[in-house]
mmCIF file of C-alpha atoms in Angstrom:
data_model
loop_
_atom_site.group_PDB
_atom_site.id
_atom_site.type_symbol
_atom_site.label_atom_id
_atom_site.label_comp_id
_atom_site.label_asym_id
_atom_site.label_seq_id
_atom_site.Cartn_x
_atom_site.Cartn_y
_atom_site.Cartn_z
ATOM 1 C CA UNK A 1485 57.761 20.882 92.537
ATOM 2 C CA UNK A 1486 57.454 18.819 89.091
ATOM 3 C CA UNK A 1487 59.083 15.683 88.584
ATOM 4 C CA UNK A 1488 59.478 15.471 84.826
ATOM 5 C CA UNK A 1489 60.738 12.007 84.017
ATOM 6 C CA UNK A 1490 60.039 11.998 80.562
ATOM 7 C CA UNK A 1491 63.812 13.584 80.421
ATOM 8 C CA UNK A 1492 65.084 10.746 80.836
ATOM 9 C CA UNK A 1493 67.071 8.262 78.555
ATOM 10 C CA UNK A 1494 65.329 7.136 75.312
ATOM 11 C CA UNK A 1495 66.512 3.754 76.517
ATOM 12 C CA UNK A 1496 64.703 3.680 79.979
ATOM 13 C CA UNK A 1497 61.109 2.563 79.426
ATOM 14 C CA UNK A 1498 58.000 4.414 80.000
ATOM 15 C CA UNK A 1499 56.086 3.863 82.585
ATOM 16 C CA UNK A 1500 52.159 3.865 82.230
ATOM 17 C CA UNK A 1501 48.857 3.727 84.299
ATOM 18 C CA UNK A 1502 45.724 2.801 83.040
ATOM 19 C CA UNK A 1503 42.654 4.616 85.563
ATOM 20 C CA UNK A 1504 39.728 3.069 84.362
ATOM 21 C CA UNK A 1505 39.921 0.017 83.354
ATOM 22 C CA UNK A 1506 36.453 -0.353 81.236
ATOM 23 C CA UNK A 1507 35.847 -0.838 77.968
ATOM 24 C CA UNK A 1508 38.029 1.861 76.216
ATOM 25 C CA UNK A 1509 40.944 0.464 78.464
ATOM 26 C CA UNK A 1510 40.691 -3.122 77.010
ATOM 27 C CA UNK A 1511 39.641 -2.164 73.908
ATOM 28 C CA UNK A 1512 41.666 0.908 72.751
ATOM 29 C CA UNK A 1513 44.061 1.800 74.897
ATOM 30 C CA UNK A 1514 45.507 -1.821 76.049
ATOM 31 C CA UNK A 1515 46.020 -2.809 72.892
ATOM 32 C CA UNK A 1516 47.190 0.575 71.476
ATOM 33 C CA UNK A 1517 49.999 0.194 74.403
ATOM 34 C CA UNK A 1518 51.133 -3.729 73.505
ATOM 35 C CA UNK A 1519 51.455 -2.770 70.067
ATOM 36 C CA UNK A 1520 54.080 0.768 70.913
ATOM 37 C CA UNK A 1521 55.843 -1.784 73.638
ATOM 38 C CA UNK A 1522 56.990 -4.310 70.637
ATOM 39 C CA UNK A 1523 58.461 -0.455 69.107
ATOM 40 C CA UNK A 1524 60.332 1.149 72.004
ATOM 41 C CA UNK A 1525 60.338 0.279 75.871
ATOM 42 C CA UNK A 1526 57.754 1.067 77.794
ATOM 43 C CA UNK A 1527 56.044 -1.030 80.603
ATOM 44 C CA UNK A 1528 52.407 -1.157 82.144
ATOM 45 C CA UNK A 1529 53.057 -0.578 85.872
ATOM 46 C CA UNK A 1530 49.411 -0.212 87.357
ATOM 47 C CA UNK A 1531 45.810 -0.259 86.981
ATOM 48 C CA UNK A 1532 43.067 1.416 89.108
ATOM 49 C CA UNK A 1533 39.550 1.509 88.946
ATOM 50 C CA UNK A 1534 36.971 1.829 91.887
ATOM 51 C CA UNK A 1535 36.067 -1.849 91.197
ATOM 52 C CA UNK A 1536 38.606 -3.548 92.840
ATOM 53 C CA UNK A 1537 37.815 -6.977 90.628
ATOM 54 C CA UNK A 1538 38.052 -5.276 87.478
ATOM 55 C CA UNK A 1539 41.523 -3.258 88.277
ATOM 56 C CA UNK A 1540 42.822 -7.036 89.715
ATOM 57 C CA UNK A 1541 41.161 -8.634 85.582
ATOM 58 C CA UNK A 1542 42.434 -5.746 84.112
ATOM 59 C CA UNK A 1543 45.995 -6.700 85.169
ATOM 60 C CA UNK A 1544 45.545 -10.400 84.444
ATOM 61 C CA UNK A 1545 44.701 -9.286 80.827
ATOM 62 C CA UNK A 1546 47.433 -6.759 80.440
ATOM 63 C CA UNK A 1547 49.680 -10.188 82.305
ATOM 64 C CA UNK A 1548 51.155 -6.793 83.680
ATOM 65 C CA UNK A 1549 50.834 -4.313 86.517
ATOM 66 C CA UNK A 1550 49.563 -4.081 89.863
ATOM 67 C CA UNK A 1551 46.116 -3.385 90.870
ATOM 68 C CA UNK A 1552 44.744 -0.461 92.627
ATOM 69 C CA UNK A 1553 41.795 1.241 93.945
ATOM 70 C CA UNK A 1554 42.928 4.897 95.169
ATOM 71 C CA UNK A 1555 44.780 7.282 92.382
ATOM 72 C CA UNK A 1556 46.426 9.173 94.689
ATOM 73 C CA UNK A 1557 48.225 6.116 96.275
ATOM 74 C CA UNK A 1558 49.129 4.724 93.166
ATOM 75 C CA UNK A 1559 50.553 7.592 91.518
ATOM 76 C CA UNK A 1560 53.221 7.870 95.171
ATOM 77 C CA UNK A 1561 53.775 3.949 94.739
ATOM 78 C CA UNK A 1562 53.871 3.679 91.464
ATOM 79 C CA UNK A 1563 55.539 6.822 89.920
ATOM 80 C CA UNK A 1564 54.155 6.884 86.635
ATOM 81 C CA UNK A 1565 55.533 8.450 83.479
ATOM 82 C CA UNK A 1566 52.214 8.565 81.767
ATOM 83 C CA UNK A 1567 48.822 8.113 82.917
ATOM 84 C CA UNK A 1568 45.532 7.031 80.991
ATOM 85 C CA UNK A 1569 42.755 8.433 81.934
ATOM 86 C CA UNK A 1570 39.467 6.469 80.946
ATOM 87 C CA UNK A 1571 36.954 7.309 83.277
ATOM 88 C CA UNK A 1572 33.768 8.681 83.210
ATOM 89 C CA UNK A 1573 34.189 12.785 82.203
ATOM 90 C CA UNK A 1574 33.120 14.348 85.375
ATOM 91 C CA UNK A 1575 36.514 13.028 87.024
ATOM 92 C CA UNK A 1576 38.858 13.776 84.882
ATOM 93 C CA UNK A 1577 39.445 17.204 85.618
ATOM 94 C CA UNK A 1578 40.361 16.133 89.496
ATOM 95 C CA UNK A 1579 41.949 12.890 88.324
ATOM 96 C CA UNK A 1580 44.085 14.867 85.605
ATOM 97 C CA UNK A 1581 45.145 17.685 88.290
ATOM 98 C CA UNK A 1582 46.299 15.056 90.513
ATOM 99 C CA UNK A 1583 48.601 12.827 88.187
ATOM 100 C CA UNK A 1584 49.530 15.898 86.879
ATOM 101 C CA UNK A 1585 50.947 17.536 90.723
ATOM 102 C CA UNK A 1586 52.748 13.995 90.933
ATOM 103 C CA UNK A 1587 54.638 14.588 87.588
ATOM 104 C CA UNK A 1588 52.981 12.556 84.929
ATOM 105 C CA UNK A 1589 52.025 13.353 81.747
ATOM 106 C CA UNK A 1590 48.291 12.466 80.973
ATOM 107 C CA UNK A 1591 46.308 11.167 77.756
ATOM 108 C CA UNK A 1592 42.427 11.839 78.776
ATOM 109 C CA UNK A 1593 39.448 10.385 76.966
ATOM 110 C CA UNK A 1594 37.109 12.554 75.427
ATOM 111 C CA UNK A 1595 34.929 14.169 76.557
ATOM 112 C CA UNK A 1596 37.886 16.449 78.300
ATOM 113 C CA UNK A 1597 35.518 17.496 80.879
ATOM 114 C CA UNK A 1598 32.509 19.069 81.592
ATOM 115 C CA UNK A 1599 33.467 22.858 81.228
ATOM 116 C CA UNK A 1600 35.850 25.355 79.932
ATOM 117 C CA UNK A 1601 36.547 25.890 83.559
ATOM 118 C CA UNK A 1602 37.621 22.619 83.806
ATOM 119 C CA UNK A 1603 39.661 22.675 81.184
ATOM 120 C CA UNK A 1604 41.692 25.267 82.619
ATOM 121 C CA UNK A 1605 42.205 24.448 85.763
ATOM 122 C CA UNK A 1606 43.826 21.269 84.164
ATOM 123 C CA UNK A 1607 45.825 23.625 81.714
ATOM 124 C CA UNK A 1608 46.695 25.568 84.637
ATOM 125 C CA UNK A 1609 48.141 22.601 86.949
ATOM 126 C CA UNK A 1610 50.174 21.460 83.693
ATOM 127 C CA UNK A 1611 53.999 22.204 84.063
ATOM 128 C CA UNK A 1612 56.302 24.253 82.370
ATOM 129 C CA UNK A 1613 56.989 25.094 78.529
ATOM 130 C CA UNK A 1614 60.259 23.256 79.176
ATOM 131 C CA UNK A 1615 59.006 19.732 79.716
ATOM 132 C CA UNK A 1616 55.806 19.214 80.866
ATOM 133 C CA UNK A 1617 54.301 17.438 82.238
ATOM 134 C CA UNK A 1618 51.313 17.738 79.631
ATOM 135 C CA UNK A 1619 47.822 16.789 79.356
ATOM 136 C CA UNK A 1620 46.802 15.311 76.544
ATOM 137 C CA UNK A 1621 43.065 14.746 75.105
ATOM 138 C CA UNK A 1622 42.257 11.585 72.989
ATOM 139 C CA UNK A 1623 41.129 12.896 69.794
ATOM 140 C CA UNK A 1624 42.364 10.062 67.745
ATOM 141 C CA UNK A 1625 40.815 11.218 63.852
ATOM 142 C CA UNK A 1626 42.950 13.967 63.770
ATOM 143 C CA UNK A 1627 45.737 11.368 63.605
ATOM 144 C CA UNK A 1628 47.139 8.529 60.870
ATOM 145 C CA UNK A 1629 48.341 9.204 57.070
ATOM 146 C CA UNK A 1630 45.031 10.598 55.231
ATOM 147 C CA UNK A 1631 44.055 13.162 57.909
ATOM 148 C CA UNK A 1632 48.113 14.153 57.247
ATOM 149 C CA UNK A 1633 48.290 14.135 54.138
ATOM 150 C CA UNK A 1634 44.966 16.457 53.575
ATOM 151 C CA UNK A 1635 46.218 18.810 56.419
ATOM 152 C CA UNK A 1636 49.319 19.495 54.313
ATOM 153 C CA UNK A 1637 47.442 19.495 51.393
ATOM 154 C CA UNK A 1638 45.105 22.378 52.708
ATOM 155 C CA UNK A 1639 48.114 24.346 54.797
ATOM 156 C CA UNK A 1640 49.706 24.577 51.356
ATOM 157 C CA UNK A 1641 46.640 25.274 49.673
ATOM 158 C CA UNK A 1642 47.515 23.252 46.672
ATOM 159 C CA UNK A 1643 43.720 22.584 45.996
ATOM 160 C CA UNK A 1644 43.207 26.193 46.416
ATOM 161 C CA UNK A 1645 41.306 28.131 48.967
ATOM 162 C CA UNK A 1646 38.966 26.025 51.397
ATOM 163 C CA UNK A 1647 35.393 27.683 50.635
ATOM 164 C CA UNK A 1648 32.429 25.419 51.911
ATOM 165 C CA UNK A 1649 32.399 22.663 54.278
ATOM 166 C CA UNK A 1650 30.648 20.257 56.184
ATOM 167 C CA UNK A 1651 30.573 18.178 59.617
ATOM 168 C CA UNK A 1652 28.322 15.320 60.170
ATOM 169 C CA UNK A 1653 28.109 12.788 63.148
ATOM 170 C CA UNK A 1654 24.708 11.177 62.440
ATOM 171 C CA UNK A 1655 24.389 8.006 64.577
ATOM 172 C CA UNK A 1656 21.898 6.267 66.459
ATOM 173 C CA UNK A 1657 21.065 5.480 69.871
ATOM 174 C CA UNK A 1658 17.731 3.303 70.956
ATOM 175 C CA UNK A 1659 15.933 3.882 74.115
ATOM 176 C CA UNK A 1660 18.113 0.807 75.530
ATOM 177 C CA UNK A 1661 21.141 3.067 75.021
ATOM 178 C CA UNK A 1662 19.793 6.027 77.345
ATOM 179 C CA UNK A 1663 18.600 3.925 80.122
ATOM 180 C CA UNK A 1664 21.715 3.196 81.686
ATOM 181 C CA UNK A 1665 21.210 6.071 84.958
ATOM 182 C CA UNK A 1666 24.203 8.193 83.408
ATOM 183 C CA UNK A 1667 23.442 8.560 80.085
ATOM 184 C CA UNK A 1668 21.607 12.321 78.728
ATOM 185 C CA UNK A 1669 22.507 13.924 81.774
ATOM 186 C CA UNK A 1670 25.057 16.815 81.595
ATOM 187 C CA UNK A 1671 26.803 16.259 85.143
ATOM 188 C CA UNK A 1672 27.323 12.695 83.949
ATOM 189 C CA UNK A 1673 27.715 12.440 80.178
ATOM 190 C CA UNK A 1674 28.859 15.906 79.816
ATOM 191 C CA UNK A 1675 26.284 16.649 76.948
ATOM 192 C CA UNK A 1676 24.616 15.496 74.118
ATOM 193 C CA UNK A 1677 25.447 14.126 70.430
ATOM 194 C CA UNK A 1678 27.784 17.439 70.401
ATOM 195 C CA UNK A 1679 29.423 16.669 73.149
ATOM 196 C CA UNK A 1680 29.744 12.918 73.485
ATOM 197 C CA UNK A 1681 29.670 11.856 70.007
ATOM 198 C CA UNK A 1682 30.587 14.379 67.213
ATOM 199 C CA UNK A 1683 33.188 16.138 68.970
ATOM 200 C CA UNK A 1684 35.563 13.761 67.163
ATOM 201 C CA UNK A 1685 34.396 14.924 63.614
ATOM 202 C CA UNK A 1686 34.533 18.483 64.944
ATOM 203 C CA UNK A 1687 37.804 18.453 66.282
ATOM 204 C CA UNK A 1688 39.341 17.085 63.000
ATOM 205 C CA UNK A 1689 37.518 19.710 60.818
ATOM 206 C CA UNK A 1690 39.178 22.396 63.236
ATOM 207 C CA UNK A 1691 42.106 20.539 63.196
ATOM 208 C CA UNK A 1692 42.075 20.887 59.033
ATOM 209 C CA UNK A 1693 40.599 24.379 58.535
ATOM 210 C CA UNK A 1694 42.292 26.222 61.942
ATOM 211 C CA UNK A 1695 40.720 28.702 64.166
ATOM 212 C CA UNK A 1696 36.751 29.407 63.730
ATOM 213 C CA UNK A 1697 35.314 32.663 64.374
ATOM 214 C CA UNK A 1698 31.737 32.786 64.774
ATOM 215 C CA UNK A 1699 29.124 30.308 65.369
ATOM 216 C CA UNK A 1700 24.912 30.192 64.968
ATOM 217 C CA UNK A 1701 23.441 26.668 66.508
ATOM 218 C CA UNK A 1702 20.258 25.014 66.933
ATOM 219 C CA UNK A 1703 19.422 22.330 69.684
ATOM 220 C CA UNK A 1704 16.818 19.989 70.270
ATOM 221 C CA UNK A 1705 15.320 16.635 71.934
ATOM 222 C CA UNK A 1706 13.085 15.543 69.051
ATOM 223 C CA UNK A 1707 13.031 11.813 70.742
ATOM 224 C CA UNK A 1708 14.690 11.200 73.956
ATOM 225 C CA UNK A 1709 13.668 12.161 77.055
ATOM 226 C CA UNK A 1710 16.926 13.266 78.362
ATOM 227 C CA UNK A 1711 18.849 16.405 79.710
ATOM 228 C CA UNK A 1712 20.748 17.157 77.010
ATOM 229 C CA UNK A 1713 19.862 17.572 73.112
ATOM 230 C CA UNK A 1714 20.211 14.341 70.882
ATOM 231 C CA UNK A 1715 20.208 16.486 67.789
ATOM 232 C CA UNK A 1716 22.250 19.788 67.113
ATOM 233 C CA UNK A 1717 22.974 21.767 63.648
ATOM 234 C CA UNK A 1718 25.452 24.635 63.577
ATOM 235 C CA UNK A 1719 26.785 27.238 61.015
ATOM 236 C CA UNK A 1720 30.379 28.108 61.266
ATOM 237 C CA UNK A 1721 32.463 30.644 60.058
ATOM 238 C CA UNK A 1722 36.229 30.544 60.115
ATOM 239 C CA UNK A 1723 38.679 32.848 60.226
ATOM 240 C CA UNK A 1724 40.188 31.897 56.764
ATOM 241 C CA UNK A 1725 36.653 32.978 55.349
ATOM 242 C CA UNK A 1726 35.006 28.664 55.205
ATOM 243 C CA UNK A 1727 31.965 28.738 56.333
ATOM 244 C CA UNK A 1728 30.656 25.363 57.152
ATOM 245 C CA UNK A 1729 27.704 23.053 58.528
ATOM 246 C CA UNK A 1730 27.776 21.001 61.165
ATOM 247 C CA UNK A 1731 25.120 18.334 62.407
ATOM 248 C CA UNK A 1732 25.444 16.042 65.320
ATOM 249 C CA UNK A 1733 22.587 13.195 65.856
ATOM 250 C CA UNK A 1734 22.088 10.409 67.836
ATOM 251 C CA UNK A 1735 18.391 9.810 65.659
ATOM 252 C CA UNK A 1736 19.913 8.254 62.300
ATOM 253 C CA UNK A 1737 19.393 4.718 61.287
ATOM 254 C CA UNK A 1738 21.622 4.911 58.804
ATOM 255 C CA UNK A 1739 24.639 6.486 61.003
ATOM 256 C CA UNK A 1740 28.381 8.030 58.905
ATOM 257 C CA UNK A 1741 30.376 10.141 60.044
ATOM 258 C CA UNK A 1742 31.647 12.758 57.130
ATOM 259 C CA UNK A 1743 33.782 15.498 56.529
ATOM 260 C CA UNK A 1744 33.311 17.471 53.344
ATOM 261 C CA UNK A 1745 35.862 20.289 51.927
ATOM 262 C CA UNK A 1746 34.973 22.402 49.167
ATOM 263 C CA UNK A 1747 38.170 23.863 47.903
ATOM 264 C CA UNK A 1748 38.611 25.789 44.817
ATOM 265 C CA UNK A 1749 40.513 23.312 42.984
ATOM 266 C CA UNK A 1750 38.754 20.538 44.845
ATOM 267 C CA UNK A 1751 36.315 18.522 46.978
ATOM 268 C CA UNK A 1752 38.221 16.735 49.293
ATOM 269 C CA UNK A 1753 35.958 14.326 51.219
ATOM 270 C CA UNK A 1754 36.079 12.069 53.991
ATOM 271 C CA UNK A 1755 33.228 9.281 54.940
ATOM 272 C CA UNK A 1756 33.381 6.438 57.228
ATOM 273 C CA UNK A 1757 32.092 5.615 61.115
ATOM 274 C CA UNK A 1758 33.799 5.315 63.758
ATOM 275 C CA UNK A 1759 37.890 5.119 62.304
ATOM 276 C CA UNK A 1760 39.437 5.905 58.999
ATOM 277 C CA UNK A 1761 41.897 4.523 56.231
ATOM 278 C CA UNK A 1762 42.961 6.217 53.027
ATOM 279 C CA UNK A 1763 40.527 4.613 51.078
ATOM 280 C CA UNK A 1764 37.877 6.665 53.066
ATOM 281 C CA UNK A 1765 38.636 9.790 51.668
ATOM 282 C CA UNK A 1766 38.404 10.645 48.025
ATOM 283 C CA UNK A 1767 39.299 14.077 45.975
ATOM 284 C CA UNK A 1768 37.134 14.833 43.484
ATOM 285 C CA UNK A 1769 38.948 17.800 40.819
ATOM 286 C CA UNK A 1770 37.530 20.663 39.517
ATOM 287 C CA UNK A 1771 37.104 21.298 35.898
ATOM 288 C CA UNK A 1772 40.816 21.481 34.322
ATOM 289 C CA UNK A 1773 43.293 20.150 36.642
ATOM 290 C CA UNK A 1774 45.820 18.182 35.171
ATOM 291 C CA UNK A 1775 46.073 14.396 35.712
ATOM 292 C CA UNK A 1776 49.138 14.339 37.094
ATOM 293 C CA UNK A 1777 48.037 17.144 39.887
ATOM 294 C CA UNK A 1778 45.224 15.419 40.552
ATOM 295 C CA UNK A 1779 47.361 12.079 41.154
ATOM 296 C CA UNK A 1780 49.836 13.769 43.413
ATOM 297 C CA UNK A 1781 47.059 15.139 45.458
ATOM 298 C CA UNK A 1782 45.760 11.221 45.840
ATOM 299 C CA UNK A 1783 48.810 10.109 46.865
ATOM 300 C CA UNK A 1784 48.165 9.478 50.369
ATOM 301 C CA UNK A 1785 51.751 7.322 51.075
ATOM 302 C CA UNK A 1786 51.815 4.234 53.106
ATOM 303 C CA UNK A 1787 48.173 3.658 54.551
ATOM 304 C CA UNK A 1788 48.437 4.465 58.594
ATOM 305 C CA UNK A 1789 44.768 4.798 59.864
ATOM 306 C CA UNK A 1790 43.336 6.679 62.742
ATOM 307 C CA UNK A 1791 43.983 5.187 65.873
ATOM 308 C CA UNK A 1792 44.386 5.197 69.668
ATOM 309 C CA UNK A 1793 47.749 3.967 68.459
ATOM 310 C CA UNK A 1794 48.797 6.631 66.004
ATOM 311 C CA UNK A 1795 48.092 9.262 68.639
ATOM 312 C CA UNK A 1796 49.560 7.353 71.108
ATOM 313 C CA UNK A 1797 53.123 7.003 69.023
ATOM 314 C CA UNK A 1798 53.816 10.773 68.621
ATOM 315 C CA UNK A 1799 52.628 11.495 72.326
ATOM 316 C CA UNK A 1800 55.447 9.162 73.752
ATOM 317 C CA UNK A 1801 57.684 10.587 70.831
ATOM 318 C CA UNK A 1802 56.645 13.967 72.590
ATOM 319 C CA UNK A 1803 56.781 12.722 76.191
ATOM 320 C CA UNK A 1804 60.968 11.502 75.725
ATOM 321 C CA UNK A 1805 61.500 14.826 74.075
ATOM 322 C CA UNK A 1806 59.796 17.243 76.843
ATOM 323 C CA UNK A 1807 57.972 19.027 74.047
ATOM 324 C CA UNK A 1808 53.992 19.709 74.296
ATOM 325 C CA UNK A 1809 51.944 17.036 72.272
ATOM 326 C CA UNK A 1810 49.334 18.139 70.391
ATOM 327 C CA UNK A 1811 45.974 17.937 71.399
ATOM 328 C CA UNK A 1812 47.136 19.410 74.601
ATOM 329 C CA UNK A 1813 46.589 23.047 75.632
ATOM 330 C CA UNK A 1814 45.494 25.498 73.646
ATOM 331 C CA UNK A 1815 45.195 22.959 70.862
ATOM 332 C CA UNK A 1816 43.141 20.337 72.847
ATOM 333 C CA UNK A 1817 40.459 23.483 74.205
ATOM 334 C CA UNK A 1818 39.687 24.153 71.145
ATOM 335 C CA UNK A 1819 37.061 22.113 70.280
ATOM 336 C CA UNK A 1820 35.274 22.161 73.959
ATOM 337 C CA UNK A 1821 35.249 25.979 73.104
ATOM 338 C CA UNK A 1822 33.246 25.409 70.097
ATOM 339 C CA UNK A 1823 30.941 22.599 71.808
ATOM 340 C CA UNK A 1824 30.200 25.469 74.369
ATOM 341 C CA UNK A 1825 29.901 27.951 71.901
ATOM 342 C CA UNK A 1826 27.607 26.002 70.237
ATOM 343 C CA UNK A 1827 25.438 24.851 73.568
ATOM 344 C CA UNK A 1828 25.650 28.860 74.038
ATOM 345 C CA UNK A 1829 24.190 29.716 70.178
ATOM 346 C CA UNK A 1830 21.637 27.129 70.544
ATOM 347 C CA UNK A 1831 20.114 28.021 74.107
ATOM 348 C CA UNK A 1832 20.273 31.846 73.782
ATOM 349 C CA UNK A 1833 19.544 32.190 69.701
ATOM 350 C CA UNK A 1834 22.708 34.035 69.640
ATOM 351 C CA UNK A 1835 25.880 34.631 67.174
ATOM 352 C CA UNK A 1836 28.715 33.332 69.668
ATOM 353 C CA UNK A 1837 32.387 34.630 68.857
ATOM 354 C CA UNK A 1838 35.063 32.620 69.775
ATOM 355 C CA UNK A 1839 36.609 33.799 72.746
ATOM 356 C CA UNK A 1840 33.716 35.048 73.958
ATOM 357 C CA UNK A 1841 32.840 32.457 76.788
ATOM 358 C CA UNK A 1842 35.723 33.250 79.712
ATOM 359 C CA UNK A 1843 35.133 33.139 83.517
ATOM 360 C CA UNK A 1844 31.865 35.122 84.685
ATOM 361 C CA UNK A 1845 29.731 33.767 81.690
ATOM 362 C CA UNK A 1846 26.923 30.714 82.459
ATOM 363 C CA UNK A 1847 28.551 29.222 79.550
ATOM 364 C CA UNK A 1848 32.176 29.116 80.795
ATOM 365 C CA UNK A 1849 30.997 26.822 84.522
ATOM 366 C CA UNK A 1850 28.548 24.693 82.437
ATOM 367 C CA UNK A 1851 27.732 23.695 78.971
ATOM 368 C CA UNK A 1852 24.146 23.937 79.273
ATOM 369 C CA UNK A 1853 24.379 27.275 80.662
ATOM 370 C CA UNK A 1854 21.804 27.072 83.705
ATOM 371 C CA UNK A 1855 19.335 27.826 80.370
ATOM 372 C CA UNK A 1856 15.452 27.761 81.063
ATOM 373 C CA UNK A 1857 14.634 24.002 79.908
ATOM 374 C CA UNK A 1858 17.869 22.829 79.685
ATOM 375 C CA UNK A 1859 19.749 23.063 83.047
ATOM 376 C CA UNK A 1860 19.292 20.528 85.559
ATOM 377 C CA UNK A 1861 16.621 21.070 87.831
ATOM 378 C CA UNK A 1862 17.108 21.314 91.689
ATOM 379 C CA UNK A 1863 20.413 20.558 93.715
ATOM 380 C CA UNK A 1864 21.954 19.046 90.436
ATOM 381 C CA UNK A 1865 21.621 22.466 88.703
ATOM 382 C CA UNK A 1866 23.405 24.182 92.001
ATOM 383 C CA UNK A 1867 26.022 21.662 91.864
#
């Protein structure tokens, strides 16, 4: 039976568990969670982590909470309302299941998990339409006032049809980077640049343009000796008509992280690294639009940027009201479904159609597909 006590009064405060408590803890989440507590009440009630010392510093820190080192014991103690989840991918579809079966809602780092099948087993433990409790991924682009304000723009289509676009998550990672033990391994990272670092532009260039259709992909290790790729390019067509390019790379000195919309009225173009303001995006017009169409479409409002905390605000707006956040559900598989498409395009030299991958394909268990050269070797690969 679900507990759902997000339907509770707006006036009783949430009550939220950090598990993890490494660097995204203190760094995004902490502070995303003492800024929404000066807004509305909500309390940190517990912390767990494996490391006993870090769950008892995390605490100190927050100056809130009590420590723990076993999930399932906290979440019958403690009786969350809304569990963080920043641990390392491969738990999170057990550690998800779990807070979900005691009633919480969750908000899960990306990666979501490992697989498709993952994903659904966590869709599948969630509750009912009427309440939750929900699972939430953190895909944090997708929110704040310019990725808002060119959604609308481009669900109106007051810039005209979206024609051409582009994705690019070109970073760089040294040889320091990969030899931590866990790093370019898929039962431990989860994948790649795809995977692990541009599924953040990806999901907010879904999250603009809606539902993709097909997909063509290449993958490769050009420097690393890892697992996974460290460079990937796609070609994507959506089902408004877009087609687009996508390139994810951990081999760029020069690293940005871009979004580019070719509409016919206008380019609407986003550029910046790892978070971004208004000021990162600019509209350029095509010939003959008026000036005062073209200032209305600039008009991005009262500068709210992409955050841990702007995602976090409507969530807990969601949580109170019992209604499905987004990001969750059908809305949060969607870009894992395209990483694994594109995994799938890459390793086979295929044309992948979304929906294709389902239970029964290599692709659905594993992104790397158990492809020659690719898939783990040995016991990992049968694990």
């Amino acid at each position: 039976m679900f507990v759902t006590p997000s339907q509770a009064s707006p006036s009783r405060p949430i009550r939220v568990a950090i598990v993890g408590t490494g660097a995204i803890a203190r760094v995004s989440h902490l502070p995303a969670l003492r800024a929404l507590a000066d807004e509305q009440p909500l309390e940190i009630v517990a912390a767990v982590d494996v490391d006993a010392d870090s769950a008892q510093a995390f605490c100190a820190e927050a100056g809130t909470g009590r420590p723990y080192t076993d999930l399932g014991r906290m979440l019958a103690e403690e009786r969350p309302d809304l569990v963080t989840l920043g641990t390392p991918p491969r738990f999170h579809r057990d550690q998800t299941v779990a807070a979900l079966r005691a009633g919480a809602w969750v908000w899960c780092e990306k990666p979501p998990c490992p697989s498709l099948e993952d994903f659904d087993a966590i869709e599948a433990a969630e509750g009912s339409d009427r309440g939750g409790p929900y699972a939430a991924i953190v895909f944090q682009h997708r929110f704040g006032s310019g990725s808002d304000h060119v959604r609308a723009l481009l669900a109106e289509q007051a810039m005209g049809r979206p024609l051409v676009a582009h994705c690019q998550t070109t970073w760089y990672r040294d040889e320091a980077y990969y030899s931590a033990p866990w790093r370019g391994r898929w039962s431990t990272e989860g994948g790649g640049p795809a995977m692990g670092h541009g599924i953040h532009q990806m999901d907010l260039l879904l999250d603009l343009l809606g539902p993709w259709s097909e997909i063509r992909a290449m993958a490769g290790r050009l420097v690393h000796d890892v697992e996974t790729e460290d460079v990937s390019t796609a070609l994507v067509r959506f089902e408004n008509g877009t087609m687009a390019t996508i390139v994810n790379s951990v081999l760029s000195p020069d690293e940005v992280s871009r979004i580019r919309i070719d509409c016919e009225r206008a380019t609407v173009e986003l550029t910046h690294l790892y978070g971004h303001r208004n000021a990162d995006w600019r509209i350029t017009p095509a010939p003959g639009v008026p000036a005062e169409q073209l200032a209305a479409w600039r008009d991005f409002g009262v500068d709210v940027p992409s955050s841990h905390e702007a995602q976090l605000r409507g969530l807990l707006r969601d949580l109170r009201a019992g209604r499905r956040p987004r990001s969750s559900g059908a809305d949060g598989r969607t870009s894992l479904e395209l990483v694994a498409a594109l995994y799938k395009a890459a390793f086979t030299g295929n044309t992948v159609l979304a929906g294709e991958i389902g239970p029964g394909d290599p692709y659905y268990s594993a992104l790397h597909g158990d492809a020659p050269g690719w898939a783990p070797e040995g016991a990992e690969a049968s694990a």
